[in-house]
């Protein structure tokens, strides 16, 4: 009979429930793969009265009962949030035990110290589920790309935002209703403003930058999908684009560019048909060229598949007596802040700008003049019909421009009399790699 490894499961909600299901359903296959039987010995929850798919004598609401149990071989952190989760991970690592986590918030904010602690203790800190739920992007960048240099990446990293935009476009429902549906399906964070505001995607992009570029830098541009209205979907479609919540990372002689924001992507591009809660990361390696990793980015079982893959790797390493390899040599674990971050104003791309203006003679000339004066050139311009009364909607697409120049032109227009409310500005990106 093979040996047994004991797991301490911290959290038993959407993801924790999926992990328990897979560990039970695939127990024999996992034992054969790992060389040890995996036993979930203890499960930490907040509310002991809820029904759980685990024997009552294994459940506890006392963190010490799990974290101080010396018989536990590895911990799985799926409680979410920041303070308590960070404390649990630290305590486990301090005790010299490996940790598997799905917590992008904690790793984005405290990765440097946690990876350092894991390295010091010679244990693994695995996080496949923290980026893109079920898609194997951590393994791809860490292992498959070990001999290559990733120069750019573009992804849809937040399942909730993508689901919300897809439902608004396909089913014509409003944002609030779409968010409720995402919450019901278990995609959204406990606080969905982290999804809608772009912060969850920014945490994931920070981790991707560690894995792909070996840098530990903040993401300076983080914009959510909150400002997108049904009219933007209609105009985007009219120009041959759709609106997607993007995360972008690029390295060049100018430095490292990191940004999260919704953007127009051409309907023919690889990310245009990534819909619902699906995630994708398109990246380009110097040797490999383009590569796309695509799949379910949220939800109980897809995310649990990634968590259990990490459990299997960590357990296998324990059985082989080679724990800690993932935190010693990898780019992600050794990432430094030793790189120039490209300031947002220096970014160059194309823009979609929707103005709400007074419908009076000379408006178009005012808009074009303000942009032209700052060196921003217009590629297309459309006015939406002529309303019987009230303001008009004018949408324009620019040629490639420096963000600082576009913002300066919009500031100039802000002071003009034609503007009725602040414009909606969306960048235009081409995830096929050809530049927008
Ligand atoms: P969830 O459904 O809210 O589950 C959280 C679990 O942790 C619950 O069992 C909760 O107990 C327990 N918990 C929370 N705080 C605790 C505390 N202080 N002490 C003890 N137990 C505590 O969350 P989730 O959706 O599974 O997400 C878990 C983690 O996975 C998060 O970091 C999230 O960002 C990440 N993630 C989620 C998804 C997804 O699709 N949901 C995908 C990728 C990554 P009770 O059940 O008693 O409330
Ligand atoms: N709330 C996250 C999302 C869960 O919607 O993508 C997966 O990380």
CSV table of C-alpha atoms and ligand atoms in Angstrom, one decimal:
chain,number,residue,atom,x,y,z
A,1,UNK,CA,0.0,0.0,0.0
A,2,UNK,CA,1.3,3.5,-0.9
A,3,UNK,CA,1.9,6.1,1.7
A,4,UNK,CA,-0.7,8.7,2.6
A,5,UNK,CA,-0.3,12.5,2.3
A,6,UNK,CA,-2.6,14.6,4.5
A,7,UNK,CA,-4.1,17.8,3.1
A,8,UNK,CA,-5.3,20.8,5.2
A,9,UNK,CA,-8.0,22.5,3.2
A,10,UNK,CA,-8.4,26.2,4.2
A,11,UNK,CA,-11.9,27.2,2.8
A,12,UNK,CA,-14.7,25.1,1.4
A,13,UNK,CA,-16.8,27.4,-0.8
A,14,UNK,CA,-17.0,27.4,-4.6
A,15,UNK,CA,-13.4,26.4,-5.3
A,16,UNK,CA,-12.9,24.3,-2.1
A,17,UNK,CA,-16.1,22.3,-2.8
A,18,UNK,CA,-14.8,21.6,-6.4
A,19,UNK,CA,-11.4,20.5,-5.0
A,20,UNK,CA,-13.1,18.0,-2.6
A,21,UNK,CA,-15.2,16.7,-5.5
A,22,UNK,CA,-12.2,16.1,-7.7
A,23,UNK,CA,-10.0,14.6,-5.0
A,24,UNK,CA,-12.8,12.1,-4.3
A,25,UNK,CA,-13.8,11.3,-7.9
A,26,UNK,CA,-10.2,10.9,-9.1
A,27,UNK,CA,-8.7,9.4,-5.9
A,28,UNK,CA,-7.3,6.3,-7.6
A,29,UNK,CA,-5.9,8.1,-10.6
A,30,UNK,CA,-4.3,10.7,-8.3
A,31,UNK,CA,-2.8,8.0,-6.1
A,32,UNK,CA,-1.3,6.3,-9.1
A,33,UNK,CA,0.1,9.6,-10.4
A,34,UNK,CA,1.4,10.9,-7.1
A,35,UNK,CA,2.6,7.7,-5.5
A,36,UNK,CA,0.6,8.4,-2.4
A,37,UNK,CA,-3.0,8.4,-1.3
A,38,UNK,CA,-4.3,12.0,-0.8
A,39,UNK,CA,-6.4,12.4,2.3
A,40,UNK,CA,-8.2,15.7,3.2
A,41,UNK,CA,-7.6,15.5,6.9
A,42,UNK,CA,-8.9,18.9,8.0
A,43,UNK,CA,-11.2,21.5,6.5
A,44,UNK,CA,-11.4,25.1,7.7
A,45,UNK,CA,-14.6,27.1,7.3
A,46,UNK,CA,-16.2,30.2,8.8
A,47,UNK,CA,-19.7,28.8,9.4
A,48,UNK,CA,-19.9,25.3,10.8
A,49,UNK,CA,-23.7,25.1,10.4
A,50,UNK,CA,-23.6,25.0,6.5
A,51,UNK,CA,-23.9,21.6,4.9
A,52,UNK,CA,-20.5,20.5,3.3
A,53,UNK,CA,-19.4,17.5,1.2
A,54,UNK,CA,-17.0,16.3,4.0
A,55,UNK,CA,-17.4,14.3,7.3
A,56,UNK,CA,-18.3,16.6,10.2
A,57,UNK,CA,-15.3,15.4,12.3
A,58,UNK,CA,-12.9,16.9,9.7
A,59,UNK,CA,-14.5,20.3,9.7
A,60,UNK,CA,-13.4,23.2,12.0
A,61,UNK,CA,-13.8,26.9,12.4
A,62,UNK,CA,-10.6,27.1,14.3
A,63,UNK,CA,-7.6,28.0,12.1
A,64,UNK,CA,-5.1,26.6,14.6
A,65,UNK,CA,-6.8,23.2,14.5
A,66,UNK,CA,-5.7,23.0,10.9
A,67,UNK,CA,-2.5,25.1,10.7
A,68,UNK,CA,-1.0,23.7,13.9
A,69,UNK,CA,-1.8,20.0,13.1
A,70,UNK,CA,1.7,18.6,12.6
A,71,UNK,CA,0.4,15.6,10.7
A,72,UNK,CA,-0.7,17.8,7.8
A,73,UNK,CA,1.7,17.5,4.8
A,74,UNK,CA,0.4,20.3,2.6
A,75,UNK,CA,-2.1,23.2,2.8
A,76,UNK,CA,-4.6,24.4,0.2
A,77,UNK,CA,-5.7,28.0,0.7
A,78,UNK,CA,-9.0,28.8,-0.9
A,79,UNK,CA,-10.5,31.2,1.6
A,80,UNK,CA,-9.9,34.3,-0.5
A,81,UNK,CA,-9.6,37.8,0.8
A,82,UNK,CA,-6.4,39.4,1.9
A,83,UNK,CA,-5.5,39.5,5.6
A,84,UNK,CA,-6.7,36.2,7.0
A,85,UNK,CA,-5.5,34.3,3.9
A,86,UNK,CA,-2.1,35.9,3.9
A,87,UNK,CA,-1.7,35.0,7.6
A,88,UNK,CA,-2.7,31.4,6.9
A,89,UNK,CA,-0.2,31.1,4.0
A,90,UNK,CA,2.6,32.6,6.1
A,91,UNK,CA,1.9,30.3,9.0
A,92,UNK,CA,1.9,27.2,6.8
A,93,UNK,CA,5.2,28.3,5.1
A,94,UNK,CA,6.8,29.2,8.5
A,95,UNK,CA,6.0,25.6,9.6
A,96,UNK,CA,7.9,24.4,6.5
A,97,UNK,CA,4.8,23.1,4.8
A,98,UNK,CA,4.1,23.7,1.0
A,99,UNK,CA,1.0,25.7,0.0
A,100,UNK,CA,-1.3,25.6,-3.0
A,101,UNK,CA,-3.3,28.8,-3.4
A,102,UNK,CA,-5.9,30.3,-5.8
A,103,UNK,CA,-5.5,33.7,-4.2
A,104,UNK,CA,-4.2,36.3,-6.8
A,105,UNK,CA,-5.0,39.2,-4.4
A,106,UNK,CA,-2.6,38.0,-1.8
A,107,UNK,CA,0.1,36.9,-4.3
A,108,UNK,CA,-0.1,40.2,-6.2
A,109,UNK,CA,0.2,42.3,-3.1
A,110,UNK,CA,2.6,40.1,-1.0
A,111,UNK,CA,4.2,37.8,-3.6
A,112,UNK,CA,7.7,39.0,-3.0
A,113,UNK,CA,7.7,38.2,0.8
A,114,UNK,CA,5.7,35.0,0.4
A,115,UNK,CA,7.9,33.6,-2.4
A,116,UNK,CA,10.9,34.6,-0.4
A,117,UNK,CA,9.6,32.8,2.7
A,118,UNK,CA,8.8,29.7,0.7
A,119,UNK,CA,12.4,29.8,-0.8
A,120,UNK,CA,13.9,30.2,2.6
A,121,UNK,CA,12.0,27.2,3.9
A,122,UNK,CA,12.6,25.1,0.8
A,123,UNK,CA,8.9,24.5,0.1
A,124,UNK,CA,6.6,25.0,-2.8
A,125,UNK,CA,4.1,27.8,-3.2
A,126,UNK,CA,1.9,26.8,-6.2
A,127,UNK,CA,-0.7,29.1,-7.8
A,128,UNK,CA,-2.0,27.8,-11.2
A,129,UNK,CA,-5.6,28.6,-10.2
A,130,UNK,CA,-4.8,32.2,-9.4
A,131,UNK,CA,-4.5,33.2,-13.1
A,132,UNK,CA,-7.3,32.3,-15.5
A,133,UNK,CA,-9.1,29.7,-13.3
A,134,UNK,CA,-8.8,26.4,-15.2
A,135,UNK,CA,-6.4,27.4,-18.0
A,136,UNK,CA,-2.9,26.1,-17.6
A,137,UNK,CA,-1.1,29.4,-18.1
A,138,UNK,CA,1.3,29.2,-15.1
A,139,UNK,CA,2.7,25.9,-16.3
A,140,UNK,CA,2.9,27.1,-19.9
A,141,UNK,CA,4.9,30.2,-19.0
A,142,UNK,CA,7.0,28.6,-16.3
A,143,UNK,CA,7.9,25.3,-17.8
A,144,UNK,CA,7.1,25.3,-21.5
A,145,UNK,CA,8.7,28.7,-22.0
A,146,UNK,CA,11.8,28.1,-19.9
A,147,UNK,CA,14.1,28.5,-22.9
A,148,UNK,CA,12.3,31.3,-24.6
A,149,UNK,CA,11.7,35.0,-23.9
A,150,UNK,CA,8.2,36.3,-23.9
A,151,UNK,CA,8.0,39.8,-25.3
A,152,UNK,CA,4.3,40.5,-25.2
A,153,UNK,CA,1.0,39.1,-23.9
A,154,UNK,CA,-2.6,40.1,-24.1
A,155,UNK,CA,-5.4,38.3,-22.2
A,156,UNK,CA,-8.9,38.2,-21.0
A,157,UNK,CA,-8.3,37.4,-17.4
A,158,UNK,CA,-11.5,38.2,-15.6
A,159,UNK,CA,-14.4,35.7,-16.2
A,160,UNK,CA,-17.0,37.9,-14.5
A,161,UNK,CA,-16.3,41.0,-16.7
A,162,UNK,CA,-16.2,39.0,-19.8
A,163,UNK,CA,-19.4,37.2,-18.9
A,164,UNK,CA,-21.1,40.5,-18.1
A,165,UNK,CA,-20.1,42.2,-21.4
A,166,UNK,CA,-21.1,39.0,-23.3
A,167,UNK,CA,-24.6,38.9,-21.7
A,168,UNK,CA,-25.1,42.7,-22.3
A,169,UNK,CA,-24.2,42.2,-26.0
A,170,UNK,CA,-25.9,38.9,-26.7
A,171,UNK,CA,-29.0,39.2,-24.4
A,172,UNK,CA,-29.4,42.9,-24.1
A,173,UNK,CA,-29.6,42.8,-20.3
A,174,UNK,CA,-28.2,45.6,-18.2
A,175,UNK,CA,-25.0,45.4,-16.3
A,176,UNK,CA,-26.6,45.0,-12.8
A,177,UNK,CA,-28.6,41.9,-14.0
A,178,UNK,CA,-25.5,40.4,-15.7
A,179,UNK,CA,-23.4,40.8,-12.5
A,180,UNK,CA,-26.1,39.1,-10.4
A,181,UNK,CA,-26.0,36.2,-12.9
A,182,UNK,CA,-22.2,36.0,-12.6
A,183,UNK,CA,-22.5,35.9,-8.8
A,184,UNK,CA,-25.1,33.1,-8.9
A,185,UNK,CA,-22.8,31.1,-11.0
A,186,UNK,CA,-19.9,31.5,-8.5
A,187,UNK,CA,-17.6,33.5,-10.9
A,188,UNK,CA,-17.5,36.8,-9.0
A,189,UNK,CA,-15.3,37.7,-6.1
A,190,UNK,CA,-16.9,38.2,-2.7
A,191,UNK,CA,-16.7,41.9,-3.6
A,192,UNK,CA,-17.6,42.0,-7.4
A,193,UNK,CA,-16.2,45.6,-7.7
A,194,UNK,CA,-12.8,43.8,-7.8
A,195,UNK,CA,-13.9,42.1,-11.0
A,196,UNK,CA,-15.8,45.0,-12.6
A,197,UNK,CA,-13.2,47.6,-11.6
A,198,UNK,CA,-10.3,45.7,-13.3
A,199,UNK,CA,-8.4,45.1,-10.0
A,200,UNK,CA,-8.8,41.3,-10.1
A,201,UNK,CA,-7.4,41.3,-13.7
A,202,UNK,CA,-4.6,43.6,-12.6
A,203,UNK,CA,-3.6,41.2,-9.8
A,204,UNK,CA,-3.4,38.4,-12.4
A,205,UNK,CA,-1.5,40.6,-14.9
A,206,UNK,CA,1.1,41.3,-12.1
A,207,UNK,CA,1.5,37.6,-11.7
A,208,UNK,CA,1.8,37.0,-15.4
A,209,UNK,CA,4.5,39.7,-15.6
A,210,UNK,CA,6.4,37.8,-13.0
A,211,UNK,CA,6.1,34.5,-14.9
A,212,UNK,CA,6.6,36.0,-18.4
A,213,UNK,CA,9.0,38.9,-17.9
A,214,UNK,CA,10.6,38.1,-14.5
A,215,UNK,CA,9.5,41.5,-13.2
A,216,UNK,CA,7.6,42.5,-10.0
A,217,UNK,CA,6.0,45.8,-10.9
A,218,UNK,CA,2.7,47.5,-10.1
A,219,UNK,CA,0.1,47.8,-13.0
A,220,UNK,CA,-0.2,51.6,-13.5
A,221,UNK,CA,-3.3,51.6,-15.7
A,222,UNK,CA,-6.4,49.8,-14.2
A,223,UNK,CA,-9.8,50.6,-15.7
A,224,UNK,CA,-12.9,48.6,-15.3
A,225,UNK,CA,-15.9,47.9,-17.5
A,226,UNK,CA,-18.2,50.1,-15.4
A,227,UNK,CA,-18.4,52.9,-18.0
A,228,UNK,CA,-19.3,50.7,-20.9
A,229,UNK,CA,-22.9,51.3,-22.2
A,230,UNK,CA,-25.0,49.4,-24.7
A,231,UNK,CA,-24.3,52.2,-27.2
A,232,UNK,CA,-20.6,51.3,-27.2
A,233,UNK,CA,-21.3,47.7,-28.1
A,234,UNK,CA,-23.5,49.0,-31.0
A,235,UNK,CA,-20.8,51.4,-32.3
A,236,UNK,CA,-18.0,48.8,-31.9
A,237,UNK,CA,-20.0,46.4,-34.0
A,238,UNK,CA,-20.6,49.0,-36.6
A,239,UNK,CA,-16.9,49.5,-37.0
A,240,UNK,CA,-16.2,45.7,-37.1
A,241,UNK,CA,-15.0,45.4,-33.4
A,242,UNK,CA,-16.3,44.1,-30.1
A,243,UNK,CA,-15.5,45.2,-26.6
A,244,UNK,CA,-13.4,43.0,-24.4
A,245,UNK,CA,-11.9,43.4,-20.9
A,246,UNK,CA,-8.1,43.2,-21.7
A,247,UNK,CA,-4.9,42.8,-19.8
A,248,UNK,CA,-1.8,43.8,-21.7
A,249,UNK,CA,1.9,43.3,-21.0
A,250,UNK,CA,4.8,44.2,-23.2
A,251,UNK,CA,8.6,44.5,-22.9
A,252,UNK,CA,10.6,46.8,-25.3
A,253,UNK,CA,13.6,49.1,-25.2
A,254,UNK,CA,11.2,51.6,-23.6
A,255,UNK,CA,10.6,49.4,-20.6
A,256,UNK,CA,7.7,47.2,-19.4
A,257,UNK,CA,4.1,48.2,-20.3
A,258,UNK,CA,1.3,46.8,-18.1
A,259,UNK,CA,-2.3,47.9,-18.4
A,260,UNK,CA,-5.8,46.6,-17.7
A,261,UNK,CA,-8.8,48.2,-19.4
A,262,UNK,CA,-11.7,47.3,-21.7
A,263,UNK,CA,-10.8,47.7,-25.4
A,264,UNK,CA,-12.2,47.4,-28.9
A,265,UNK,CA,-10.7,44.3,-30.6
A,266,UNK,CA,-11.3,43.5,-34.3
A,267,UNK,CA,-13.9,40.8,-34.9
A,268,UNK,CA,-11.4,38.8,-36.8
A,269,UNK,CA,-8.9,38.7,-33.9
A,270,UNK,CA,-8.2,35.7,-31.7
A,271,UNK,CA,-9.7,37.2,-28.5
A,272,UNK,CA,-12.9,38.4,-30.2
A,273,UNK,CA,-14.6,35.1,-29.8
A,274,UNK,CA,-13.6,34.4,-26.2
A,275,UNK,CA,-17.0,34.9,-24.6
A,276,UNK,CA,-18.9,34.3,-21.3
A,277,UNK,CA,-16.7,33.3,-18.4
A,278,UNK,CA,-14.0,32.0,-20.8
A,279,UNK,CA,-10.5,33.4,-20.4
A,280,UNK,CA,-7.6,33.4,-22.8
A,281,UNK,CA,-4.0,34.5,-22.8
A,282,UNK,CA,-2.3,35.2,-26.2
A,283,UNK,CA,1.4,35.6,-25.9
A,284,UNK,CA,4.4,35.9,-28.2
A,285,UNK,CA,7.8,34.3,-27.5
A,286,UNK,CA,10.9,35.3,-29.5
A,287,UNK,CA,11.5,31.7,-30.5
A,288,UNK,CA,8.0,30.2,-30.3
A,289,UNK,CA,6.1,33.1,-31.9
A,290,UNK,CA,2.4,33.4,-31.1
A,291,UNK,CA,0.6,31.0,-28.7
A,292,UNK,CA,-2.9,31.0,-27.3
A,293,UNK,CA,-4.1,29.4,-24.0
A,294,UNK,CA,-7.9,29.4,-23.8
A,295,UNK,CA,-10.5,27.9,-21.5
A,296,UNK,CA,-12.8,28.4,-18.5
A,297,UNK,CA,-11.5,31.2,-16.3
A,298,UNK,CA,-13.8,30.8,-13.3
A,299,UNK,CA,-16.2,28.4,-11.7
A,300,UNK,CA,-16.0,25.5,-9.2
A,301,UNK,CA,-14.7,22.6,-11.3
A,302,UNK,CA,-12.5,24.5,-13.9
A,303,UNK,CA,-10.7,26.3,-11.0
A,304,UNK,CA,-10.5,23.1,-8.9
A,305,UNK,CA,-8.8,21.3,-11.9
A,306,UNK,CA,-6.0,23.8,-11.6
A,307,UNK,CA,-5.8,23.6,-7.8
A,308,UNK,CA,-5.7,19.8,-7.9
A,309,UNK,CA,-3.0,19.8,-10.6
A,310,UNK,CA,-0.9,21.9,-8.2
A,311,UNK,CA,-1.7,19.5,-5.3
A,312,UNK,CA,-0.6,16.6,-7.4
A,313,UNK,CA,2.7,18.3,-8.4
A,314,UNK,CA,3.5,19.4,-4.8
A,315,UNK,CA,2.5,15.9,-3.4
A,316,UNK,CA,4.7,14.2,-6.1
A,317,UNK,CA,7.6,16.4,-5.2
A,318,UNK,CA,7.1,15.5,-1.5
A,319,UNK,CA,7.1,11.8,-2.3
A,320,UNK,CA,10.3,12.2,-4.4
A,321,UNK,CA,11.9,14.3,-1.6
A,322,UNK,CA,12.4,17.3,-4.0
A,323,UNK,CA,10.0,19.8,-2.6
A,324,UNK,CA,10.6,23.6,-3.1
A,325,UNK,CA,11.8,23.4,-6.7
A,326,UNK,CA,9.1,25.7,-8.0
A,327,UNK,CA,10.3,28.5,-5.7
A,328,UNK,CA,14.0,28.3,-6.3
A,329,UNK,CA,14.8,28.7,-10.0
A,330,UNK,CA,11.8,30.1,-11.6
A,331,UNK,CA,11.5,33.6,-13.1
A,332,UNK,CA,8.3,34.2,-11.1
A,333,UNK,CA,9.8,33.4,-7.8
A,334,UNK,CA,12.9,35.5,-8.4
A,335,UNK,CA,11.2,38.4,-10.1
A,336,UNK,CA,12.6,41.9,-9.3
A,337,UNK,CA,11.5,45.5,-9.6
A,338,UNK,CA,14.6,46.1,-11.6
A,339,UNK,CA,12.9,47.4,-14.9
A,340,UNK,CA,11.5,50.6,-16.1
A,341,UNK,CA,7.7,50.8,-16.1
A,342,UNK,CA,6.4,52.7,-19.1
A,343,UNK,CA,4.3,55.6,-17.8
A,344,UNK,CA,0.7,55.5,-19.1
A,345,UNK,CA,1.1,58.8,-21.0
A,346,UNK,CA,3.8,57.3,-23.1
A,347,UNK,CA,1.6,54.4,-24.3
A,348,UNK,CA,0.8,54.5,-28.0
A,349,UNK,CA,-2.3,52.9,-29.5
A,350,UNK,CA,-5.5,53.8,-31.3
A,351,UNK,CA,-8.6,55.1,-29.6
A,352,UNK,CA,-12.4,55.0,-29.8
A,353,UNK,CA,-13.9,58.2,-28.3
A,354,UNK,CA,-17.6,58.7,-27.8
A,355,UNK,CA,-18.7,62.3,-27.3
A,356,UNK,CA,-22.0,63.5,-26.1
A,357,UNK,CA,-22.3,67.0,-27.5
A,358,UNK,CA,-24.7,69.8,-28.3
A,359,UNK,CA,-26.0,69.2,-31.8
A,360,UNK,CA,-25.1,72.5,-33.3
A,361,UNK,CA,-23.1,73.7,-36.4
A,362,UNK,CA,-19.3,73.6,-36.0
A,363,UNK,CA,-19.2,70.8,-33.4
A,364,UNK,CA,-17.3,68.4,-35.7
A,365,UNK,CA,-14.8,71.1,-36.5
A,366,UNK,CA,-14.3,71.8,-32.8
A,367,UNK,CA,-13.7,68.2,-32.0
A,368,UNK,CA,-11.4,67.7,-35.0
A,369,UNK,CA,-9.6,70.9,-34.3
A,370,UNK,CA,-8.8,70.1,-30.7
A,371,UNK,CA,-7.5,66.6,-31.6
A,372,UNK,CA,-5.5,67.9,-34.5
A,373,UNK,CA,-3.9,70.6,-32.4
A,374,UNK,CA,-2.4,67.9,-30.2
A,375,UNK,CA,-1.3,65.8,-33.2
A,376,UNK,CA,-4.1,63.2,-32.8
A,377,UNK,CA,-5.4,62.2,-36.2
A,378,UNK,CA,-8.9,61.0,-36.9
A,379,UNK,CA,-9.4,57.8,-38.9
A,380,UNK,CA,-13.2,57.6,-38.9
A,381,UNK,CA,-16.0,59.8,-37.5
A,382,UNK,CA,-19.7,59.0,-37.1
A,383,UNK,CA,-22.7,60.9,-35.7
A,384,UNK,CA,-25.6,58.8,-34.5
A,385,UNK,CA,-28.6,60.1,-36.5
A,386,UNK,CA,-29.9,63.5,-35.6
A,387,UNK,CA,-32.0,63.4,-32.5
A,388,UNK,CA,-35.2,65.5,-32.5
A,389,UNK,CA,-34.0,67.2,-29.4
A,390,UNK,CA,-31.2,67.0,-26.9
A,391,UNK,CA,-27.5,66.1,-27.3
A,392,UNK,CA,-26.0,64.1,-30.1
A,393,UNK,CA,-23.6,61.1,-29.9
A,394,UNK,CA,-20.4,61.5,-32.0
A,395,UNK,CA,-18.0,58.6,-32.1
A,396,UNK,CA,-14.5,58.7,-33.7
A,397,UNK,CA,-11.7,56.3,-34.1
A,398,UNK,CA,-8.2,57.8,-34.1
A,399,UNK,CA,-5.0,56.7,-35.8
A,400,UNK,CA,-2.2,55.6,-33.5
A,401,UNK,CA,-1.5,58.3,-30.9
A,402,UNK,CA,0.3,59.0,-27.7
A,403,UNK,CA,-2.0,58.7,-24.7
A,404,UNK,CA,-0.8,61.9,-23.2
A,405,UNK,CA,-1.7,63.8,-26.4
A,406,UNK,CA,-5.2,62.3,-26.6
A,407,UNK,CA,-5.8,63.2,-22.9
A,408,UNK,CA,-4.5,66.8,-23.5
A,409,UNK,CA,-6.9,67.2,-26.4
A,410,UNK,CA,-9.8,65.9,-24.3
A,411,UNK,CA,-8.8,68.4,-21.5
A,412,UNK,CA,-8.9,71.2,-24.1
A,413,UNK,CA,-12.4,70.0,-25.2
A,414,UNK,CA,-13.5,69.8,-21.6
A,415,UNK,CA,-13.3,73.5,-21.4
A,416,UNK,CA,-15.2,74.0,-24.7
A,417,UNK,CA,-18.9,74.7,-24.9
A,418,UNK,CA,-19.9,71.8,-27.2
A,419,UNK,CA,-19.3,69.0,-24.6
A,420,UNK,CA,-22.3,67.8,-22.6
A,421,UNK,CA,-20.7,65.1,-20.5
A,422,UNK,CA,-17.3,63.5,-20.2
A,423,UNK,CA,-16.4,61.3,-23.3
A,424,UNK,CA,-16.1,57.5,-23.1
A,425,UNK,CA,-12.6,56.6,-24.2
A,426,UNK,CA,-11.7,53.0,-25.2
A,427,UNK,CA,-8.4,51.9,-26.6
A,428,UNK,CA,-8.3,49.8,-29.8
A,429,UNK,CA,-6.0,46.7,-29.6
A,430,UNK,CA,-5.3,43.9,-32.0
A,431,UNK,CA,-4.6,40.6,-30.1
A,432,UNK,CA,-3.5,39.0,-33.4
A,433,UNK,CA,-0.2,40.6,-32.8
A,434,UNK,CA,-0.3,42.9,-35.8
A,435,UNK,CA,-0.7,46.1,-33.7
A,436,UNK,CA,-4.0,47.9,-33.7
B,1,LIG,P1,-16.0,31.4,-1.5
B,1,LIG,O1,-17.0,30.6,-2.3
B,1,LIG,O2,-16.5,32.6,-0.8
B,1,LIG,O3,-15.4,30.4,-0.4
B,1,LIG,C1,-14.6,30.8,0.6
B,1,LIG,C2,-14.5,29.8,1.7
B,1,LIG,O4,-13.5,30.2,2.7
B,1,LIG,C3,-15.8,29.5,2.4
B,1,LIG,O5,-15.8,28.1,2.7
B,1,LIG,C4,-15.6,30.3,3.7
B,1,LIG,O6,-16.3,29.7,4.8
B,1,LIG,C5,-14.1,30.2,3.9
B,1,LIG,N1,-13.6,31.4,4.7
B,1,LIG,C6,-13.5,32.6,4.2
B,1,LIG,N2,-12.9,33.4,5.1
B,1,LIG,C7,-12.6,32.6,6.1
B,1,LIG,C8,-11.9,32.8,7.4
B,1,LIG,N3,-11.5,34.0,7.8
B,1,LIG,N4,-11.7,31.7,8.2
B,1,LIG,C9,-12.2,30.5,7.8
B,1,LIG,N5,-12.8,30.2,6.7
B,1,LIG,C10,-13.0,31.3,5.9
B,1,LIG,O7,-14.8,31.8,-2.4
B,1,LIG,P2,-14.3,31.0,-3.7
B,1,LIG,O8,-15.1,31.5,-4.9
B,1,LIG,O9,-14.2,29.6,-3.5
B,1,LIG,O10,-12.8,31.6,-3.9
B,1,LIG,C11,-11.8,31.2,-3.1
B,1,LIG,C12,-10.5,31.7,-3.7
B,1,LIG,O11,-10.3,31.2,-5.0
B,1,LIG,C13,-10.4,33.2,-3.8
B,1,LIG,O12,-9.0,33.6,-3.5
B,1,LIG,C14,-10.7,33.5,-5.2
B,1,LIG,O13,-10.2,34.7,-5.7
B,1,LIG,C15,-10.1,32.3,-5.9
B,1,LIG,N6,-10.6,31.9,-7.2
B,1,LIG,C16,-12.0,31.8,-7.3
B,1,LIG,C17,-12.5,31.4,-8.5
B,1,LIG,C18,-13.9,31.2,-8.8
B,1,LIG,O14,-14.3,30.9,-9.9
B,1,LIG,N7,-14.8,31.2,-7.7
B,1,LIG,C19,-11.6,31.2,-9.6
B,1,LIG,C20,-10.2,31.3,-9.4
B,1,LIG,C21,-9.7,31.7,-8.2
B,1,LIG,P3,-17.9,29.7,4.8
B,1,LIG,O15,-18.3,28.7,3.7
B,1,LIG,O16,-18.2,29.2,6.1
B,1,LIG,O17,-18.4,31.0,4.5
B,2,LIG,N1,-13.7,36.4,-10.0
B,2,LIG,C1,-12.7,35.8,-10.9
B,2,LIG,C2,-13.1,36.0,-12.3
B,2,LIG,C3,-12.6,34.4,-10.5
B,2,LIG,O1,-14.3,36.4,-12.5
B,2,LIG,O2,-12.3,35.8,-13.2
B,2,LIG,C4,-11.4,33.7,-11.3
B,2,LIG,O3,-10.2,34.2,-10.9
